[in-house]
């Protein structure tokens, strides 16, 4: 089973809203990732969690706040976003010591 | 600085023929390479990978070739099928849990 699930599938929010994206995997992976993908562009890494600790933050604005409550779950809290933050947000996971990442289906976010 | 490049934004191949997708990289520290397939509005699906200690890896219809001296890898799909129509991304890793993606090649397999 190489499934990573993400909810919601679509999200529309205003610039003053607070919302959260959720990601879950049950493959026993101990590294989890958030990526942002704009149309016709490659995925861009935002955050990496390794063993539930934040290990990489790619200089992401503080209006994006990641959280890893346990080894299976990864959240991305959103607050005061801008319209240019509209994108497909992808979650991925990988086993310790491997570089093969498995991606979820993504959340299509639209900021009005 | 684009460290992983896919110079062909699109490719059209007839069903049953071979599809060859190319990828070039500049960072000599990359030691692991992957290919992902992506349908619109879906997440990338892992296809095949290769370590820098190998020059070829095969999985069914998919074969990845690595030429380290040229810093070039390619994905061969044979025979190509209509369901292979998607955007293909190559990605590279130098460890530290970071993948660097190419810009993608849109493959269209025609009947």
Short mmCIF file of C-alpha atoms in Angstrom, two decimals:
data_model
loop_
_atom_site.label_atom_id
_atom_site.label_comp_id
_atom_site.label_asym_id
_atom_site.label_seq_id
_atom_site.Cartn_x
_atom_site.Cartn_y
_atom_site.Cartn_z
CA UNK A 1 0.00 0.00 0.00
CA UNK A 2 1.54 3.28 -1.10
CA UNK A 3 -1.39 5.54 -0.32
CA UNK A 4 -1.17 9.04 1.03
CA UNK A 5 -4.54 10.72 1.59
CA UNK A 6 -5.27 14.43 1.71
CA UNK A 7 -8.34 16.38 2.75
CA UNK A 8 -10.05 18.41 1.57
CA UNK A 9 -9.73 17.87 -2.15
CA UNK A 10 -10.73 21.47 -2.88
CA UNK A 11 -10.71 24.53 -0.63
CA UNK A 12 -11.82 28.08 -1.30
CA UNK A 13 -10.98 30.65 1.35
CA UNK A 14 -10.93 34.38 1.85
CA UNK A 15 -7.83 36.28 2.81
CA UNK A 16 -9.00 36.65 6.42
CA UNK A 17 -9.94 33.00 6.94
CA UNK A 18 -8.11 30.34 8.91
CA UNK A 19 -8.18 26.84 7.48
CA UNK A 20 -6.17 23.63 7.70
CA UNK A 21 -5.06 21.01 5.20
CA UNK A 22 -4.67 17.43 6.39
CA UNK A 23 -2.50 14.58 5.22
CA UNK A 24 -2.37 10.99 6.42
CA UNK A 25 -0.29 7.93 5.63
CA UNK A 26 -0.23 4.45 7.13
CA UNK A 27 2.88 3.10 5.47
CA UNK A 28 5.07 3.55 8.54
CA UNK A 29 6.97 6.34 6.84
CA UNK A 30 8.81 8.65 9.22
CA UNK A 31 9.42 11.54 6.84
CA UNK A 32 6.57 13.71 5.57
CA UNK A 33 6.61 16.67 3.25
CA UNK A 34 4.53 19.62 2.07
CA UNK A 35 4.92 20.87 -1.49
CA UNK A 36 3.26 23.68 -3.41
CA UNK A 37 2.65 23.35 -7.14
CA UNK A 38 1.54 26.14 -9.44
CA UNK A 39 0.14 25.42 -12.91
CA UNK A 40 2.73 24.23 -15.45
CA UNK A 41 5.48 24.29 -12.80
CA UNK A 42 7.24 21.53 -10.85
CA UNK A 43 6.40 20.89 -7.19
CA UNK A 44 8.27 23.21 -4.81
CA UNK A 45 9.29 21.91 -1.41
CA UNK A 46 7.90 23.84 1.55
CA UNK A 47 8.53 21.76 4.69
CA UNK A 48 10.02 18.43 5.74
CA UNK A 49 9.24 16.58 8.94
CA UNK A 50 11.51 13.77 10.03
CA UNK A 51 10.44 11.64 13.00
CA UNK A 52 7.75 14.23 13.78
CA UNK A 53 10.24 17.06 14.00
CA UNK A 54 10.51 19.91 11.51
CA UNK A 55 13.82 19.42 9.72
CA UNK A 56 13.49 21.68 6.69
CA UNK A 57 11.63 24.96 6.19
CA UNK A 58 12.29 26.36 2.75
CA UNK A 59 11.86 29.98 3.88
CA UNK A 60 8.09 29.68 3.72
CA UNK A 61 6.06 32.74 4.90
CA UNK A 62 4.68 32.42 8.42
CA UNK A 63 1.10 32.50 7.13
CA UNK A 64 1.75 28.78 6.46
CA UNK A 65 2.20 26.82 9.68
CA UNK A 66 2.94 23.08 9.56
CA UNK A 67 2.20 20.61 12.33
CA UNK A 68 2.97 16.92 12.74
CA UNK A 69 0.76 15.57 15.58
CA UNK A 70 2.03 11.99 15.14
CA UNK A 71 3.96 9.82 12.70
CA UNK A 72 0.91 9.29 10.46
CA UNK A 73 -0.51 12.79 10.30
CA UNK A 74 0.65 16.08 8.85
CA UNK A 75 -1.29 19.33 8.90
CA UNK A 76 -0.78 22.65 7.20
CA UNK A 77 -2.49 25.57 8.95
CA UNK A 78 -3.33 28.53 6.76
CA UNK A 79 -4.00 32.08 7.92
CA UNK A 80 -4.19 35.43 6.13
CA UNK A 81 -3.26 33.97 2.76
CA UNK A 82 -2.88 35.98 -0.41
CA UNK A 83 -4.44 35.25 -3.82
CA UNK A 84 -0.98 34.30 -5.13
CA UNK A 85 -0.99 31.41 -2.64
CA UNK A 86 -3.63 29.70 -4.76
CA UNK A 87 -2.07 26.43 -5.91
CA UNK A 88 -2.15 22.65 -5.57
CA UNK A 89 -0.75 21.65 -2.18
CA UNK A 90 0.81 18.22 -2.14
CA UNK A 91 1.74 16.03 0.77
CA UNK A 92 4.31 13.25 0.44
CA UNK A 93 5.97 10.67 2.67
CA UNK A 94 9.01 8.45 2.55
CA UNK A 95 10.72 5.69 4.53
CA UNK A 96 13.75 6.51 6.64
CA UNK A 97 16.95 6.28 4.61
CA UNK A 98 15.21 6.32 1.22
CA UNK A 99 14.62 9.17 -1.19
CA UNK A 100 11.52 7.76 -2.90
CA UNK A 101 8.62 9.97 -1.92
CA UNK A 102 5.00 8.96 -2.35
CA UNK A 103 2.55 11.75 -3.00
CA UNK A 104 -1.06 12.29 -2.07
CA UNK A 105 -3.65 13.58 -4.56
CA UNK A 106 -3.29 17.16 -3.38
CA UNK A 107 -5.60 19.91 -2.18
CA UNK A 108 -6.55 22.52 -4.77
CA UNK A 109 -6.56 25.80 -2.83
CA UNK A 110 -8.13 29.00 -4.12
CA UNK A 111 -7.67 32.22 -2.16
CA UNK A 112 -10.16 34.96 -3.00
CA UNK B 1 19.30 28.19 -11.08
CA UNK B 2 17.49 25.20 -12.60
CA UNK B 3 19.56 22.20 -11.50
CA UNK B 4 17.30 19.66 -13.22
CA UNK B 5 16.11 20.41 -16.72
CA UNK B 6 13.67 18.77 -19.07
CA UNK B 7 14.23 20.63 -22.30
CA UNK B 8 11.26 19.18 -24.17
CA UNK B 9 8.02 20.63 -22.81
CA UNK B 10 5.98 18.21 -24.89
CA UNK B 11 6.27 15.00 -26.86
CA UNK B 12 3.79 13.18 -29.10
CA UNK B 13 4.18 9.47 -29.81
CA UNK B 14 2.02 6.94 -31.61
CA UNK B 15 0.51 4.10 -29.61
CA UNK B 16 2.77 1.05 -29.65
CA UNK B 17 5.93 3.05 -30.37
CA UNK B 18 8.70 3.96 -27.93
CA UNK B 19 8.51 7.16 -25.87
CA UNK B 20 11.83 8.64 -24.79
CA UNK B 21 11.81 11.40 -22.20
CA UNK B 22 15.04 13.18 -21.38
CA UNK B 23 16.40 14.95 -18.34
CA UNK B 24 19.68 16.78 -17.70
CA UNK B 25 21.15 17.85 -14.39
CA UNK B 26 24.00 20.07 -13.31
CA UNK B 27 24.63 19.16 -9.67
CA UNK B 28 27.25 16.42 -9.45
CA UNK B 29 26.16 15.71 -5.86
CA UNK B 30 22.89 14.17 -7.06
CA UNK B 31 23.09 10.41 -6.47
CA UNK B 32 19.51 9.22 -6.83
CA UNK B 33 17.08 9.92 -9.63
CA UNK B 34 13.36 9.33 -9.97
CA UNK B 35 10.62 9.65 -12.56
CA UNK B 36 7.08 10.63 -11.65
CA UNK B 37 3.95 10.70 -13.77
CA UNK B 38 1.27 13.28 -13.13
CA UNK B 39 -2.30 13.60 -14.34
CA UNK B 40 -4.04 16.99 -14.10
CA UNK B 41 -5.28 17.88 -10.60
CA UNK B 42 -3.65 14.75 -9.11
CA UNK B 43 -0.49 14.16 -7.16
CA UNK B 44 2.64 12.78 -8.87
CA UNK B 45 2.81 8.99 -9.05
CA UNK B 46 6.19 7.37 -8.57
CA UNK B 47 7.24 5.33 -11.62
CA UNK B 48 10.84 4.23 -11.39
CA UNK B 49 14.14 5.26 -9.85
CA UNK B 50 17.85 4.70 -10.31
CA UNK B 51 20.85 5.04 -8.06
CA UNK B 52 24.04 6.62 -9.35
CA UNK B 53 25.86 3.29 -8.95
CA UNK B 54 23.77 1.87 -11.80
CA UNK B 55 23.34 2.90 -15.40
CA UNK B 56 20.06 1.14 -16.11
CA UNK B 57 16.96 0.09 -14.24
CA UNK B 58 13.98 -1.66 -15.74
CA UNK B 59 10.41 -2.19 -14.51
CA UNK B 60 7.98 -3.64 -17.00
CA UNK B 61 7.46 -1.18 -19.85
CA UNK B 62 9.59 1.47 -18.15
CA UNK B 63 13.39 1.67 -18.31
CA UNK B 64 15.53 4.46 -16.94
CA UNK B 65 19.05 5.04 -18.25
CA UNK B 66 21.66 7.12 -16.44
CA UNK B 67 24.76 8.59 -18.06
CA UNK B 68 26.71 10.13 -15.20
CA UNK B 69 29.50 11.54 -17.33
CA UNK B 70 26.95 13.46 -19.41
CA UNK B 71 24.74 14.21 -16.39
CA UNK B 72 21.81 12.89 -18.38
CA UNK B 73 19.02 10.45 -17.73
CA UNK B 74 16.22 9.21 -19.88
CA UNK B 75 12.99 7.30 -19.43
CA UNK B 76 11.96 4.82 -22.11
CA UNK B 77 8.38 3.61 -22.30
CA UNK B 78 7.76 0.74 -24.66
CA UNK B 79 5.23 0.08 -25.98
CA UNK B 80 3.51 3.41 -25.34
CA UNK B 81 -0.17 3.27 -24.46
CA UNK B 82 -2.86 5.99 -24.49
CA UNK B 83 -3.05 5.79 -20.68
CA UNK B 84 0.58 6.93 -20.56
CA UNK B 85 -0.51 10.40 -21.67
CA UNK B 86 0.43 12.63 -18.74
CA UNK B 87 3.12 15.03 -17.56
CA UNK B 88 6.37 13.32 -16.60
CA UNK B 89 8.73 14.86 -14.07
CA UNK B 90 12.25 13.74 -13.39
CA UNK B 91 13.60 14.42 -9.93
CA UNK B 92 17.01 14.18 -8.33
CA UNK B 93 18.27 13.86 -4.79
CA UNK B 94 21.58 14.53 -3.07
CA UNK B 95 20.23 13.11 0.17
CA UNK B 96 18.88 15.20 3.05
CA UNK B 97 15.30 14.31 2.05
CA UNK B 98 15.17 16.94 -0.70
CA UNK B 99 14.02 16.23 -4.22
CA UNK B 100 14.72 18.70 -7.01
CA UNK B 101 12.21 18.41 -9.82
CA UNK B 102 12.55 19.17 -13.50
CA UNK B 103 9.99 21.32 -15.27
CA UNK B 104 8.12 18.37 -16.77
CA UNK B 105 7.41 16.95 -20.22
CA UNK B 106 3.86 16.49 -21.42
CA UNK B 107 3.56 13.15 -23.22
CA UNK B 108 0.69 12.59 -25.63
CA UNK B 109 0.21 9.06 -26.93
CA UNK B 110 -1.93 9.11 -30.03
CA UNK B 111 -3.97 6.28 -31.52
#
